[in-house]
Coordinates of C-alpha atoms and ligand atoms in Angstrom, one line a residue:
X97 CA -40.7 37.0 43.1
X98 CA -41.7 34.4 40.3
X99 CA -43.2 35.7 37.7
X100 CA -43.4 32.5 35.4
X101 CA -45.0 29.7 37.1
X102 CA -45.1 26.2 35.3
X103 CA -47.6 23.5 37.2
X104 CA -47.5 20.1 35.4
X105 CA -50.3 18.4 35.9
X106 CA -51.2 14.7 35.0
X107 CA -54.8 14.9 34.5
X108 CA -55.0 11.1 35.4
X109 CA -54.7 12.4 39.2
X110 CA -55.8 16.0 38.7
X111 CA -56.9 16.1 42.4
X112 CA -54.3 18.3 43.6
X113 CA -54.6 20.6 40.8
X114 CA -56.8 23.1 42.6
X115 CA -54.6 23.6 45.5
X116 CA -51.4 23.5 43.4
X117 CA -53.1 26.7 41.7
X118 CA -53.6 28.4 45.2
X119 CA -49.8 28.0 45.6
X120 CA -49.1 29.3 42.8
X121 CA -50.7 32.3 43.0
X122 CA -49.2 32.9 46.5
X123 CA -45.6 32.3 45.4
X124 CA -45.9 34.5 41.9
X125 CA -46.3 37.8 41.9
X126 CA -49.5 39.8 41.5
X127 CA -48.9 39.7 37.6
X128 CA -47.4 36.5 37.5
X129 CA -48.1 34.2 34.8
X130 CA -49.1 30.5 35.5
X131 CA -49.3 27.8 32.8
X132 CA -50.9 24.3 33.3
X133 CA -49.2 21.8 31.0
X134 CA -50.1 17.9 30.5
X135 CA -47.9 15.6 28.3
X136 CA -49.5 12.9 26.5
X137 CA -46.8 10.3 26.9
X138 CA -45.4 8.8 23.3
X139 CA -46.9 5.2 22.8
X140 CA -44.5 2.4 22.1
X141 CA -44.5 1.6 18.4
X142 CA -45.3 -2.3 19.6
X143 CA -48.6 -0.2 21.1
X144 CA -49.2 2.1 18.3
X145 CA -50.3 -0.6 16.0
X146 CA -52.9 -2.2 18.4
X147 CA -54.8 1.4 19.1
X148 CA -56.9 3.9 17.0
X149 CA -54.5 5.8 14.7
X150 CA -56.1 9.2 16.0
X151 CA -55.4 8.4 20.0
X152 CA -52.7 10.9 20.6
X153 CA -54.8 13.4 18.8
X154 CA -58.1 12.9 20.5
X155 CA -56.3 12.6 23.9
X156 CA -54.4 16.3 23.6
X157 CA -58.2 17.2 22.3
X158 CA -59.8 15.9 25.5
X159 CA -56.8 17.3 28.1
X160 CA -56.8 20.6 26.5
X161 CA -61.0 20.7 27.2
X162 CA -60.0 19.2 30.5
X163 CA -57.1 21.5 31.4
X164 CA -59.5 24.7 30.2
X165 CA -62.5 23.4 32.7
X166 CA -59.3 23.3 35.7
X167 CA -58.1 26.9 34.9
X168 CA -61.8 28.6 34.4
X169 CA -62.6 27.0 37.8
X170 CA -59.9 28.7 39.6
X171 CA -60.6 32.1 38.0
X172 CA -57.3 33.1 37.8
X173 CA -57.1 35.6 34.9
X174 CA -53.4 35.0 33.7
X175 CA -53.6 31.3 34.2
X176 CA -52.8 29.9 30.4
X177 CA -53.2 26.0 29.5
X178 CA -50.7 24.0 27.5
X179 CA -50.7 20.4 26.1
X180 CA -47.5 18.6 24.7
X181 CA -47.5 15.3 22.9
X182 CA -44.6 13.1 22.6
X183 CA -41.5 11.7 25.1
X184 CA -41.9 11.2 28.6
X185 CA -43.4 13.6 30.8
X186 CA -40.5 14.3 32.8
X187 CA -38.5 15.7 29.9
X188 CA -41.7 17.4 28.1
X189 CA -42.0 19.3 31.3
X190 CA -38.1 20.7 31.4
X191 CA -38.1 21.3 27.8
X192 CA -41.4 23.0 28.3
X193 CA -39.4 25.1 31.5
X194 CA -37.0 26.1 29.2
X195 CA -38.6 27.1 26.3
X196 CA -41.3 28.9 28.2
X197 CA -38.7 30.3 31.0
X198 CA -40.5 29.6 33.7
X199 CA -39.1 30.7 37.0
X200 CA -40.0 27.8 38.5
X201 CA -41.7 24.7 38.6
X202 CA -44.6 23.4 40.7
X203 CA -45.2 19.7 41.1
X204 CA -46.4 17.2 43.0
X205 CA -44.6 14.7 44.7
X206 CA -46.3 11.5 43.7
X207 CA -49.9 10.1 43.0
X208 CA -52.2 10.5 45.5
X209 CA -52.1 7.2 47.4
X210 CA -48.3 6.5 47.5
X211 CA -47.3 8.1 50.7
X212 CA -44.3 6.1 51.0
X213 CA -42.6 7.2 48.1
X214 CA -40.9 10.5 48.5
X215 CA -40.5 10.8 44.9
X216 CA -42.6 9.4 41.9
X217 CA -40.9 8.9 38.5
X218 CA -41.4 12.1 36.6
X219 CA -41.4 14.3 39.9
X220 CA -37.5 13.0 40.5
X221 CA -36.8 13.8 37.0
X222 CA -37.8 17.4 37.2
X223 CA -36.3 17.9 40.3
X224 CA -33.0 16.7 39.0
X225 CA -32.7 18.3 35.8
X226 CA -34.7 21.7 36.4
X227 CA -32.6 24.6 35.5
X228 CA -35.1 26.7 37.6
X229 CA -36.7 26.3 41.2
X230 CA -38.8 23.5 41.7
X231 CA -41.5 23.3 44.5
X232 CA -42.4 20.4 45.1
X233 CA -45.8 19.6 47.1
X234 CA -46.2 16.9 49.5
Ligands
ADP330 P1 -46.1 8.7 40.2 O1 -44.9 7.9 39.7 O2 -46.5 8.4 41.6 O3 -47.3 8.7 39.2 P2 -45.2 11.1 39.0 O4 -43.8 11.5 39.3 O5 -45.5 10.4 37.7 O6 -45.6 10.2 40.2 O7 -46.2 12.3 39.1 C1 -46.0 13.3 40.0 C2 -46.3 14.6 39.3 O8 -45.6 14.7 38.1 C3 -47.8 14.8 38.9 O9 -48.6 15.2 39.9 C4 -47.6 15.9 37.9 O10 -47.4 17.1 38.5 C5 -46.4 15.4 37.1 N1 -46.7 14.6 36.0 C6 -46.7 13.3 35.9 N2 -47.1 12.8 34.7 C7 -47.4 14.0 34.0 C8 -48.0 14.2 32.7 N3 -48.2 13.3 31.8 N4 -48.1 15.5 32.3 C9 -47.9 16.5 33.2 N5 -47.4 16.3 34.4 C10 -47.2 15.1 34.8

């Protein structure tokens, strides 16, 4: 049984997010913990200088609110909400693994929309380097 459960979740393309929740709950125990994290992606210093100096702050502001709404809506009492700032998502989300030992990862394949493509980006990274159990939903 898992009882860490780690669902990344992009909130650009949050669709999923509900039934990625239902998973989890199946797949953890009764008293499993489940954590939504979203990275806010590093900006390019070439960027930086070209957007308001508080971006990063008022984004991991608004995903925080955001992530809160997604986990009240499930109403799933251990379900604990996480928001990361800096690198890529990819290795946000297996530091976050690590640090948090999760016993596994749930993710989702690629944006909705890009059936073709077995893996996106940041998916393919996490299933490469995960030290734990990734599921990964198609
Ligand atoms: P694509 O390249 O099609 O956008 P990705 O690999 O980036 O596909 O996204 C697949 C999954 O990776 C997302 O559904 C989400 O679970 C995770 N993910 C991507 N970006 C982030 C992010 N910024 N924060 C948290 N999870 C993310």
């Amino acid at each position: 049984m898992f009882n860490s459960v780690l669902i990344p979740i992009d909130l650009s393309n949050a669709s999923a997010a509900k039934s990625i929740i239902q998973v989890a709950k199946q797949v953890g125990g009764k008293a499993a913990k489940i954590r939504l994290l979203t990275v806010i992606e590093s900006i390019p210093q070439y960027i930086a200088a070209e957007i308001p100096f508080d971006y990063v702050e008022k984004s991991s502001k608004e995903a925080l609110r955001h992530l809160k709404a997604i986990a009240t809506e499930s109403g799933h009492e251990r379900l604990e909400v996480e928001v990361v700032s800096g690198g890529s998502p990819g290795s946000a989300i297996l530091d976050e693994a690590e640090s948090w030992g999760a016993d596994v990862i749930i993710i989702a394949s690629h944006k909705p929309g890009l059936q073709d493509y077995f893996l996106g980006s940041t998916a393919a990274r996490v299933v490469r380097h995960a030290k734990c159990p990734v599921l990964v939903m198609r």
